Amino acid sequence: MIKPFEAILLFALIFVSSSSSDFVCAGSSTTEEPEHQDTKENNRQYSDHIKVCQVGYLVDETKIAILTSETQGNVVVHNSDSDEIVASLPVGAISLDSDTGDSTRVIDLTEVSKPGRYYLMVPGVGRSFDFSVGNDVFSRTFQLSMFFYTGQRCGTAVRLGGEFGNYRHAECHVSEAHFDVSTGRTGKRSLAGGWHDAGDFGRYSINSGISMGTLLWAYELNSEKLRDVDLMLPEKTGSLPDMLTEIRWNLDWMLKMQDESGGVWHKATTAKFPGSILPESDSARMLIVGSGEAPYLTTQATCNLVAVAAIAARVYRPFDPDYANRCLSAARLGWAWLEKSPDSHFRANPKGIETGAYEDDDASDERLWAAAELFRTTGDANYHEYFLSNFRRFQPMFNSGFPHEWRKVHALALYGYALESRKEVDPKAQQVIRQEALTAADEIVARVLKNDYRVPLKTDNYIWGSNALVANYGMMLRLANRISPKREYVDAAQDSLHYLLGRNTFNTSFVTHVGSRWPMNPHHRPSEADDVQEPWPGMLIGGPNAQNTNDKRPPARQWDDVKQSFTTNEVAINWNAPLVFLLAEALPNPN
Ligand code: 9MR
Ligand code: ZN
């Protein structure tokens, strides 16, 4: 929850943002005040009252657009290339959405199922942004959402591929990191590599854990589709798929964060956040930060490494058995450390350190995830026993009113177990977990269908990074669909994507360079400091955050496209990851 210093920052932020009007449109046709664009005479004008998914819809899904104004007749669907009319559709009854304050009507486009590009004309209102229908409509968005990670690479010069070659930074953060006093050590250690966490250049074991787990699962569950996806990387690593090459960049760094004892350090950051500079200009001393008390290494950081390295041992094995073995040894070593160490938490930043805290005083969920993934990879009874004797402590298993997040990862342990097919699995335990996962998914579906924008968020879910909550709920639905396929799960998971990609109160895609209009001012230092006007591509911004009690707008409206707004407009590796997951699931199967 909000701490006093954050409250002050937030207050300052609102002051700044309310006095600025730089809501910039990347699309061709919009201005800051949606109402002003609607013209009665020229109904070819774009209107922000017609909200579509600006990427598009799969052929077979339930396709919904949202209208937030009166109309004088049916909505007409046009083909964007020929302008030909392909359908005329009635609109649904009016409904007041309290989270946004919008009066909404549903436009059901499901019958438009011929692959193509379309737009909607609403009599007396205007035209929508274009959208596609087809089974490969998410391919480019998937690629861009992975480009984000390439852009976050630390310890190397970066230049994005393809049309994005003007996004670049020089080699950064390569000098050795110093042990901070909070580690109980002195001296230095080489820690180059990894991904910058977010808009800042910190590298954090906790947040790397959930991000990598999610990305590796996305690959593992969709390997057929993802094996050949080209991410235009600077290097080719033998037969390794590009996605795994990118993920390995951060995995190598996570492995470096493991101490010889098996325990793992919490983070590698400078003492304070730098200003709006490029990473290569960040010359402050790089520190390895510990918990401040023996054993200084933490349980949560170690569990995250164990879980991720255990998954990696499975995923990399077909391509690079040596690397897979290395990962597995690291995971086993980490577990051995966990077994002999009582819980050690990073409860708050030590004196003098102001970067992201990722603080947590309960490691039971992380321990469960580490055990689950080690069991899935090895089948060993030891890890299995830990899982079986502890999983029932997590009640409710899935529906705690929030999806999984960096601080609470037990759901990942449980989903992993639910999906595991190895023979050692305890069928009764698995059955119980599967049932709970499906019940939680049914509840999310019910909520999505009741929500005017078909978002899975409850009113109290509009918190820091709410867009990631949307994506993680979608991920829960996709995982439920893997347990027991159901059209409703897929449709509602797609609804999460559609919200993130433009079908929302802002009529704006929350992912940079995706759709017709997207944020121009993410809180992302490379985007702020480079000489390219538009931000780096493929970044999902945090989204509406109603934790600031001074902001009187409806909760879902509390977002500002200004670079100072780190509480609503930052980007982060753990937010893009469930987006990648949803997109991977939405890609077509290879022929
Ligand atoms: O995503 C984190 C969010 O859940 C917390 O409420 C917030 C405040 O502690 O921190 C967020 O993580 C930030 C991290 O601390 C530093 N790098 C940027 C992250 C995204 O804003
Ligand atoms: Zn760096």
XYZ file of C-alpha atoms and ligand atoms in Angstrom:
613
model
C 0.000 0.000 0.000
C 1.009 3.614 -0.269
C 3.771 4.810 1.992
C 4.078 8.424 3.162
C 6.912 9.337 0.815
C 4.948 7.855 -2.084
C 1.908 9.866 -1.079
C 3.933 13.054 -1.297
C 5.265 12.088 -4.699
C 1.802 11.224 -5.902
C 0.443 14.509 -4.731
C 3.204 16.357 -6.535
C 2.503 14.300 -9.584
C -1.147 15.124 -9.770
C -0.308 18.757 -9.452
C 2.050 18.429 -12.399
C -0.256 16.361 -14.539
C -3.386 18.394 -13.971
C -1.591 21.491 -15.119
C -0.364 19.852 -18.281
C -2.431 18.957 -21.260
C -0.026 16.875 -23.249
C -2.239 13.949 -24.006
C -0.517 13.192 -27.259
C -1.962 11.035 -29.940
C 0.109 8.754 -32.035
C -2.858 8.063 -34.247
C -3.580 10.349 -37.124
C -6.757 11.929 -36.042
C -7.345 12.630 -32.415
C -7.108 15.508 -30.008
C -7.032 15.656 -26.238
C -10.756 16.236 -25.809
C -12.614 13.326 -27.350
C -15.950 15.174 -27.560
C -14.540 17.867 -29.795
C -13.780 15.470 -32.561
C -17.302 14.334 -33.163
C -18.867 16.295 -35.950
C -22.463 16.069 -37.053
C -21.758 16.932 -40.693
C -18.724 14.904 -41.332
C -19.435 11.478 -40.018
C -16.146 10.180 -41.377
C -14.389 11.759 -38.407
C -12.915 9.395 -35.863
C -14.810 9.388 -32.621
C -13.476 8.387 -29.232
C -16.997 7.269 -28.413
C -16.500 4.110 -30.466
C -13.997 1.844 -28.786
C -12.627 -1.178 -30.624
C -9.636 -3.409 -30.081
C -7.190 -1.509 -32.269
C -5.329 -4.694 -33.200
C -8.295 -6.911 -33.853
C -10.214 -10.064 -33.155
C -9.760 -13.755 -33.834
C -12.108 -15.241 -36.430
C -14.042 -17.403 -33.982
C -14.246 -15.252 -30.913
C -17.099 -13.150 -29.567
C -16.230 -9.694 -30.915
C -17.377 -6.698 -28.933
C -16.981 -2.961 -29.481
C -18.233 -0.340 -27.032
C -20.191 2.807 -27.844
C -20.323 5.637 -25.316
C -22.830 7.890 -27.004
C -26.330 7.934 -28.474
C -26.758 6.763 -32.034
C -29.387 7.526 -34.654
C -29.360 4.094 -36.191
C -27.527 0.856 -36.740
C -23.755 0.632 -36.652
C -22.369 0.016 -40.123
C -19.283 -2.143 -40.587
C -17.069 -1.219 -43.539
C -14.154 -2.953 -45.141
C -11.202 -0.579 -44.699
C -9.679 -1.237 -48.120
C -12.791 -1.005 -50.257
C -15.077 1.005 -47.939
C -17.694 -1.583 -48.829
C -20.426 -2.199 -46.268
C -20.209 -5.678 -44.799
C -22.768 -5.550 -41.985
C -25.316 -3.366 -40.237
C -25.640 -4.025 -36.533
C -27.989 -2.922 -33.757
C -26.558 -1.558 -30.521
C -27.329 -2.879 -27.061
C -29.144 -1.153 -24.203
C -27.490 1.685 -22.326
C -25.662 0.892 -19.095
C -23.732 3.026 -16.605
C -20.223 1.782 -15.852
C -19.350 3.151 -12.439
C -15.605 2.399 -12.650
C -15.217 4.761 -15.611
C -18.323 6.919 -15.282
C -19.146 6.069 -18.908
C -22.583 5.295 -20.331
C -21.947 2.323 -22.556
C -23.697 0.257 -25.214
C -22.437 -3.008 -26.619
C -21.886 -3.454 -30.351
C -21.692 -7.170 -31.085
C -19.480 -7.750 -34.133
C -19.282 -11.496 -33.823
C -20.853 -12.075 -37.228
C -17.964 -10.252 -38.915
C -15.752 -13.288 -39.317
C -14.214 -12.980 -42.753
C -10.515 -12.138 -42.361
C -9.890 -8.522 -43.285
C -9.543 -5.002 -42.020
C -12.610 -3.045 -40.967
C -13.970 0.063 -39.315
C -17.306 1.018 -37.813
C -19.484 3.994 -38.752
C -21.979 5.135 -36.144
C -24.659 7.516 -37.486
C -24.335 10.937 -35.912
C -21.179 9.931 -34.059
C -18.367 9.104 -36.447
C -15.988 6.334 -37.327
C -13.920 3.967 -35.230
C -10.259 3.195 -35.552
C -9.508 0.302 -37.879
C -9.320 -3.237 -36.589
C -8.505 -6.584 -38.157
C -10.265 -9.904 -38.089
C -8.118 -12.975 -38.638
C -6.250 -15.695 -36.850
C -2.820 -14.110 -37.134
C -3.786 -10.597 -36.077
C -1.635 -10.696 -32.925
C 1.661 -11.767 -34.520
C 3.176 -8.296 -34.797
C 2.010 -7.312 -31.327
C 3.634 -10.462 -29.963
C 6.895 -9.608 -31.679
C 6.864 -6.033 -30.352
C 6.008 -7.157 -26.831
C 9.221 -9.233 -26.919
C 11.225 -6.381 -28.484
C 10.614 -4.637 -25.187
C 12.913 -7.111 -23.458
C 15.679 -6.652 -25.993
C 15.437 -2.927 -25.320
C 15.763 -3.547 -21.585
C 19.078 -5.416 -21.965
C 21.751 -4.245 -19.567
C 25.494 -4.749 -19.897
C 25.566 -4.384 -23.646
C 24.892 -1.915 -26.404
C 21.357 -2.293 -27.740
C 19.885 -1.544 -31.112
C 16.441 -2.846 -31.971
C 15.849 -4.669 -35.221
C 13.752 -3.987 -38.295
C 11.945 -0.679 -38.552
C 13.017 0.149 -34.985
C 16.742 0.554 -35.659
C 16.671 4.126 -34.383
C 16.025 2.849 -30.857
C 19.450 2.281 -29.353
C 21.660 2.767 -26.339
C 25.360 2.195 -25.735
C 26.873 -0.392 -23.408
C 25.782 0.211 -19.810
C 26.460 -0.931 -16.242
C 29.426 -3.164 -16.996
C 31.773 -2.224 -14.191
C 31.851 -4.536 -11.184
C 29.167 -4.122 -8.534
C 30.162 -3.277 -4.957
C 28.798 -5.203 -1.987
C 26.661 -2.751 -0.019
C 26.941 -2.855 3.783
C 23.534 -4.563 3.797
C 25.225 -7.687 2.389
C 27.624 -8.192 5.276
C 30.372 -8.437 2.670
C 33.003 -6.230 1.196
C 34.551 -6.162 -2.221
C 33.160 -6.381 -5.708
C 31.590 -8.859 -8.025
C 30.910 -8.960 -11.747
C 27.187 -8.882 -12.386
C 26.860 -7.521 -15.906
C 23.798 -8.537 -17.881
C 20.080 -8.948 -17.268
C 17.218 -6.645 -18.097
C 16.576 -3.210 -16.647
C 13.481 -3.701 -14.516
C 11.290 -0.933 -15.787
C 11.620 2.784 -16.404
C 14.561 2.567 -14.011
C 17.792 0.613 -14.512
C 17.556 -1.530 -11.382
C 17.845 -5.301 -11.606
C 15.798 -7.155 -9.022
C 15.737 -10.903 -8.341
C 12.134 -10.871 -7.152
C 10.666 -9.194 -10.178
C 12.861 -11.158 -12.529
C 11.372 -14.291 -10.995
C 7.724 -13.763 -11.893
C 8.627 -12.189 -15.228
C 10.823 -15.081 -16.281
C 8.427 -17.708 -14.949
C 5.631 -16.198 -17.006
C 7.730 -15.878 -20.163
C 9.134 -19.388 -19.863
C 5.645 -20.790 -19.360
C 4.450 -18.838 -22.388
C 7.159 -20.564 -24.396
C 6.718 -23.988 -22.823
C 2.980 -24.069 -23.451
C 3.236 -22.653 -26.971
C 6.598 -23.929 -28.179
C 5.268 -25.089 -31.546
C 4.042 -21.600 -32.356
C 6.988 -19.710 -30.920
C 9.986 -21.761 -32.016
C 10.416 -19.885 -35.287
C 9.319 -16.393 -34.303
C 11.957 -13.908 -35.445
C 12.811 -11.280 -32.834
C 15.533 -9.663 -34.981
C 18.100 -10.171 -32.250
C 21.690 -9.035 -32.567
C 22.947 -12.590 -31.942
C 21.989 -16.081 -33.092
C 22.662 -18.829 -30.563
C 22.788 -22.020 -32.643
C 19.371 -23.591 -32.956
C 18.007 -21.790 -29.913
C 14.687 -20.071 -30.700
C 14.920 -16.267 -30.551
C 12.496 -16.084 -27.637
C 14.726 -18.368 -25.571
C 17.811 -16.410 -26.610
C 16.207 -13.249 -25.265
C 15.067 -14.923 -22.047
C 18.549 -16.356 -21.554
C 19.935 -12.834 -21.420
C 18.199 -12.309 -18.099
C 18.620 -15.891 -16.918
C 22.406 -15.614 -17.129
C 22.201 -12.578 -14.896
C 19.885 -14.288 -12.410
C 22.431 -17.100 -12.147
C 25.129 -14.548 -11.363
C 23.036 -13.279 -8.455
C 23.428 -16.661 -6.752
C 26.083 -16.816 -4.068
C 28.423 -19.830 -3.778
C 26.344 -20.935 -0.785
C 23.272 -21.304 -3.017
C 21.437 -18.280 -1.603
C 20.572 -15.358 -3.875
C 21.050 -11.596 -3.548
C 17.979 -9.361 -3.583
C 18.980 -6.706 -6.106
C 21.670 -4.864 -8.044
C 20.955 -1.144 -8.255
C 22.520 2.219 -7.634
C 21.642 3.811 -4.277
C 19.112 6.225 -5.785
C 17.119 6.348 -9.001
C 18.981 8.264 -11.701
C 17.455 11.218 -13.546
C 16.055 11.104 -17.091
C 19.227 9.744 -18.669
C 20.271 6.965 -21.015
C 21.607 3.870 -19.245
C 25.174 4.417 -20.462
C 25.169 7.814 -18.732
C 24.311 6.278 -15.392
C 27.701 6.380 -13.726
C 26.639 6.057 -10.092
C 28.141 3.119 -8.236
C 26.366 -0.208 -8.835
C 25.576 -1.970 -5.572
C 24.671 -5.500 -4.584
C 22.022 -5.036 -1.918
C 21.226 -7.524 0.850
C 18.666 -7.759 3.640
C 20.810 -5.984 6.226
C 20.972 -8.926 8.646
C 22.462 -12.428 8.517
C 22.341 -14.362 6.270
C 21.865 -11.238 4.058
C 20.782 -13.381 1.092
C 17.009 -13.800 1.089
C 14.545 -16.661 0.935
C 12.344 -14.961 -1.668
C 15.209 -14.142 -4.011
C 16.501 -17.693 -3.723
C 13.072 -19.239 -4.347
C 12.598 -17.118 -7.436
C 15.904 -18.280 -8.879
C 15.130 -21.898 -7.994
C 11.719 -21.841 -9.673
C 12.942 -20.074 -12.799
C 16.094 -22.186 -13.186
C 14.035 -25.352 -12.713
C 11.638 -24.350 -15.517
C 14.582 -23.329 -17.675
C 16.158 -26.763 -17.193
C 13.103 -28.248 -18.923
C 12.732 -25.629 -21.617
C 16.390 -25.374 -22.712
C 17.131 -29.117 -22.567
C 16.240 -29.915 -26.212
C 18.528 -27.143 -27.488
C 21.373 -26.980 -25.009
C 21.631 -29.831 -22.481
C 24.740 -28.349 -20.845
C 22.931 -25.117 -20.134
C 19.901 -27.055 -18.882
C 22.151 -28.981 -16.495
C 23.721 -25.781 -15.277
C 20.278 -24.358 -14.551
C 19.199 -27.496 -12.769
C 22.328 -27.551 -10.592
C 21.719 -23.922 -9.649
C 18.118 -24.734 -8.748
C 19.109 -27.732 -6.628
C 21.848 -25.754 -4.907
C 19.349 -23.011 -4.164
C 16.899 -25.501 -2.695
C 19.607 -26.979 -0.485
C 20.260 -23.469 0.844
C 16.535 -22.980 1.468
C 16.302 -26.243 3.390
C 19.009 -25.301 5.803
C 18.127 -21.608 6.155
C 15.275 -20.183 8.200
C 13.281 -17.489 6.401
C 15.274 -14.371 5.618
C 13.271 -11.444 4.293
C 13.977 -8.177 2.546
C 11.493 -6.162 4.603
C 12.488 -2.675 3.502
C 15.309 -0.821 1.826
C 18.401 -0.584 4.011
C 19.674 2.843 4.990
C 20.789 4.932 2.051
C 19.078 2.809 -0.617
C 16.029 4.283 -2.393
C 15.447 2.060 -5.413
C 12.549 -0.397 -5.790
C 12.119 -2.371 -2.585
C 10.142 -5.443 -3.708
C 9.739 -6.010 0.013
C 7.983 -9.057 1.403
C 7.806 -10.741 4.791
C 6.168 -14.005 3.788
C 8.115 -16.535 1.738
C 5.739 -19.483 1.998
C 4.297 -18.862 -1.466
C 7.738 -18.556 -3.064
C 8.886 -21.761 -1.367
C 5.856 -23.575 -2.764
C 6.617 -22.363 -6.285
C 10.263 -23.402 -6.042
C 9.265 -26.877 -4.825
C 6.595 -27.259 -7.491
C 8.904 -26.410 -10.373
C 11.735 -28.578 -9.072
C 9.295 -31.447 -8.732
C 7.944 -30.897 -12.238
C 11.450 -30.928 -13.682
C 12.916 -33.834 -11.717
C 10.056 -35.886 -10.253
C 12.074 -36.094 -7.017
C 10.133 -37.150 -3.940
C 11.774 -34.564 -1.723
C 10.377 -31.564 -3.645
C 7.070 -33.362 -4.129
C 6.654 -33.960 -0.423
C 7.249 -30.324 0.329
C 4.578 -29.369 -2.171
C 2.050 -31.933 -0.967
C 2.454 -31.071 2.687
C 2.142 -27.339 2.122
C -0.189 -26.525 -0.765
C -3.378 -26.745 1.297
C -2.236 -23.803 3.401
C -3.136 -21.467 0.558
C -6.829 -20.726 0.904
C -8.393 -19.621 -1.289
C -5.973 -21.175 -3.737
C -6.648 -18.791 -6.596
C -9.303 -16.249 -5.810
C -7.864 -13.878 -3.259
C -9.462 -10.906 -4.996
C -6.210 -10.287 -6.883
C -4.334 -12.350 -9.452
C -0.777 -13.585 -8.838
C 1.866 -10.849 -8.605
C 5.534 -10.463 -7.666
C 4.743 -10.640 -3.965
C 2.314 -13.584 -4.126
C 3.201 -16.470 -6.411
C 1.549 -19.530 -4.855
C -0.960 -19.618 -7.731
C 1.932 -20.264 -10.105
C 2.946 -23.272 -8.014
C -0.619 -24.563 -8.059
C -1.190 -24.019 -11.776
C 2.100 -25.744 -12.488
C 1.019 -28.755 -10.478
C -2.426 -28.720 -12.068
C -0.881 -28.905 -15.542
C 1.821 -31.440 -14.785
C 1.530 -34.766 -16.564
C 4.403 -36.754 -15.096
C 3.483 -40.053 -13.499
C 4.532 -39.147 -9.953
C 1.725 -36.595 -9.643
C -0.769 -37.273 -6.856
C -4.075 -37.483 -8.740
C -6.229 -36.488 -5.774
C -4.213 -33.388 -4.996
C -4.166 -32.479 -8.651
C -7.921 -32.918 -8.903
C -8.575 -30.596 -5.974
C -6.296 -27.916 -7.424
C -7.782 -28.206 -10.912
C -11.275 -27.847 -9.532
C -10.328 -24.702 -7.645
C -8.612 -23.260 -10.711
C -11.757 -23.780 -12.766
C -13.995 -22.293 -10.088
C -11.764 -19.213 -9.968
C -11.898 -18.961 -13.766
C -15.689 -19.251 -13.759
C -15.829 -16.371 -11.300
C -13.593 -14.221 -13.491
C -15.715 -15.009 -16.554
C -18.880 -14.028 -14.700
C -17.282 -10.729 -13.700
C -16.048 -10.009 -17.219
C -19.505 -10.595 -18.677
C -21.055 -8.229 -16.148
C -18.496 -5.475 -16.721
C -19.382 -2.893 -19.385
C -15.861 -2.912 -20.830
C -15.483 -6.644 -20.202
C -12.542 -6.122 -17.919
C -11.848 -8.650 -15.160
C -10.910 -5.925 -12.649
C -12.939 -5.254 -9.542
C -13.139 -1.650 -8.417
C -10.380 -2.186 -5.844
C -8.103 -3.714 -8.501
C -7.241 -0.310 -9.975
C -3.846 -0.191 -8.300
C -0.257 0.412 -9.404
C 0.176 -1.671 -12.544
C -3.551 -2.409 -12.978
C -2.951 -3.278 -16.614
C -0.823 -6.179 -15.442
C -3.697 -7.337 -13.247
C -5.882 -7.351 -16.352
C -3.271 -9.433 -18.169
C -2.706 -11.778 -15.236
C -6.440 -12.458 -14.884
C -6.394 -13.245 -18.603
C -3.490 -15.596 -17.984
C -5.510 -17.358 -15.265
C -8.273 -17.927 -17.806
C -5.862 -19.293 -20.378
C -4.380 -21.649 -17.782
C -7.873 -22.793 -16.809
C -8.519 -23.405 -20.485
C -5.459 -25.669 -20.539
C -6.906 -27.635 -17.634
C -10.371 -27.906 -19.147
C -11.009 -26.155 -22.464
C -14.037 -23.895 -22.572
C -14.920 -21.219 -25.073
C -15.902 -18.793 -22.299
C -12.363 -18.913 -20.889
C -10.811 -18.054 -24.234
C -13.311 -15.290 -24.964
C -12.803 -13.682 -21.562
C -9.009 -13.984 -21.838
C -9.245 -12.258 -25.200
C -11.336 -9.561 -23.526
C -8.287 -8.733 -21.403
C -6.237 -8.262 -24.557
C -8.917 -6.123 -26.163
C -9.057 -3.828 -23.151
C -5.280 -3.422 -23.173
C -5.221 -2.814 -26.919
C -7.767 -0.023 -27.095
C -11.241 -1.128 -26.076
C -11.184 1.007 -22.961
C -12.484 4.347 -21.757
C -9.447 6.153 -23.251
C -9.908 4.613 -26.709
C -6.155 4.087 -26.488
C -3.937 1.038 -26.779
C -1.765 0.781 -23.664
C 1.076 -0.787 -25.682
C 3.474 1.564 -27.466
C 3.530 1.354 -31.281
C 0.534 -0.999 -31.263
C -2.817 0.156 -32.604
C -3.832 3.619 -33.822
C -3.187 5.579 -30.668
C -0.909 4.689 -27.775
C 0.956 6.399 -24.929
C 3.571 8.863 -26.080
C 5.140 9.608 -22.706
C 5.820 6.438 -20.762
C 7.903 6.737 -17.625
C 10.886 5.006 -19.250
C 14.288 6.651 -19.086
C 15.567 5.544 -22.507
C 12.385 6.894 -24.134
C 12.718 10.148 -22.213
C 16.420 10.652 -22.839
C 16.966 9.526 -26.424
C 16.503 11.791 -29.427
C 13.598 9.839 -30.896
C 10.289 11.535 -30.207
C 8.219 8.399 -29.979
C 8.789 5.991 -27.079
C 10.428 2.589 -27.463
C 8.090 -0.065 -28.931
C 6.111 -2.897 -27.407
C 5.818 -1.498 -23.894
C 2.666 -2.034 -21.813
C 2.247 0.911 -19.460
C 1.006 0.438 -15.892
C -2.456 1.942 -16.389
C -5.109 3.509 -14.153
C -4.171 3.588 -10.483
C -6.724 4.813 -7.967
C -4.457 4.601 -4.924
C -4.074 8.348 -4.820
C -6.922 9.595 -2.662
C -6.496 13.173 -3.914
C -7.548 12.154 -7.397
C -11.307 12.473 -7.647
C -11.727 10.913 -11.080
C -13.466 7.511 -11.316
C -10.934 4.746 -10.577
C -10.576 3.487 -14.146
C -9.948 7.053 -15.384
C -6.947 7.706 -13.149
C -4.256 7.430 -15.779
C -2.103 10.196 -17.253
C 0.101 9.933 -20.306
C 2.859 12.024 -18.772
C 6.380 10.877 -18.142
C 6.419 11.933 -14.483
C 3.568 9.563 -13.730
C 5.526 6.533 -12.615
C 2.464 5.340 -10.712
C 0.336 5.065 -13.884
C 2.584 5.360 -16.907
C 5.712 3.337 -16.171
C 6.590 0.076 -17.905
C 7.998 -3.072 -16.272
C 9.279 -6.526 -17.167
C 6.640 -8.175 -14.973
C 3.832 -6.273 -16.706
C 4.842 -7.107 -20.254
C 5.246 -10.794 -19.361
C 1.548 -11.686 -18.986
C 0.878 -9.634 -22.113
C 3.388 -11.834 -23.935
C 1.637 -14.858 -22.441
C -1.811 -13.781 -23.673
C -0.472 -12.958 -27.112
C 1.375 -16.272 -27.379
C -1.850 -18.078 -26.554
C -3.696 -16.072 -29.209
C -1.237 -16.878 -32.021
C -2.352 -19.385 -34.645
C -1.079 -22.949 -34.573
C 1.523 -23.590 -37.258
C 0.239 -25.580 -40.224
O 5.227 -3.023 -9.505
C 5.538 -2.523 -8.208
C 4.248 -2.242 -7.479
O 3.551 -3.440 -7.250
C 4.529 -1.519 -6.172
O 3.306 -1.122 -5.590
C 5.411 -0.312 -6.428
C 5.782 0.440 -5.153
O 6.565 -0.348 -4.321
O 6.615 -0.714 -7.073
C 6.400 -1.281 -8.326
O 7.613 -1.688 -8.866
C 8.523 -0.681 -9.283
C 9.851 -1.008 -8.618
O 9.752 -0.804 -7.242
C 11.023 -0.240 -9.204
N 11.047 -0.344 -10.637
C 9.807 0.092 -11.265
C 8.674 -0.767 -10.795
C 7.362 -0.418 -11.534
O 6.850 0.821 -11.171
Zn 22.295 -1.209 -17.812
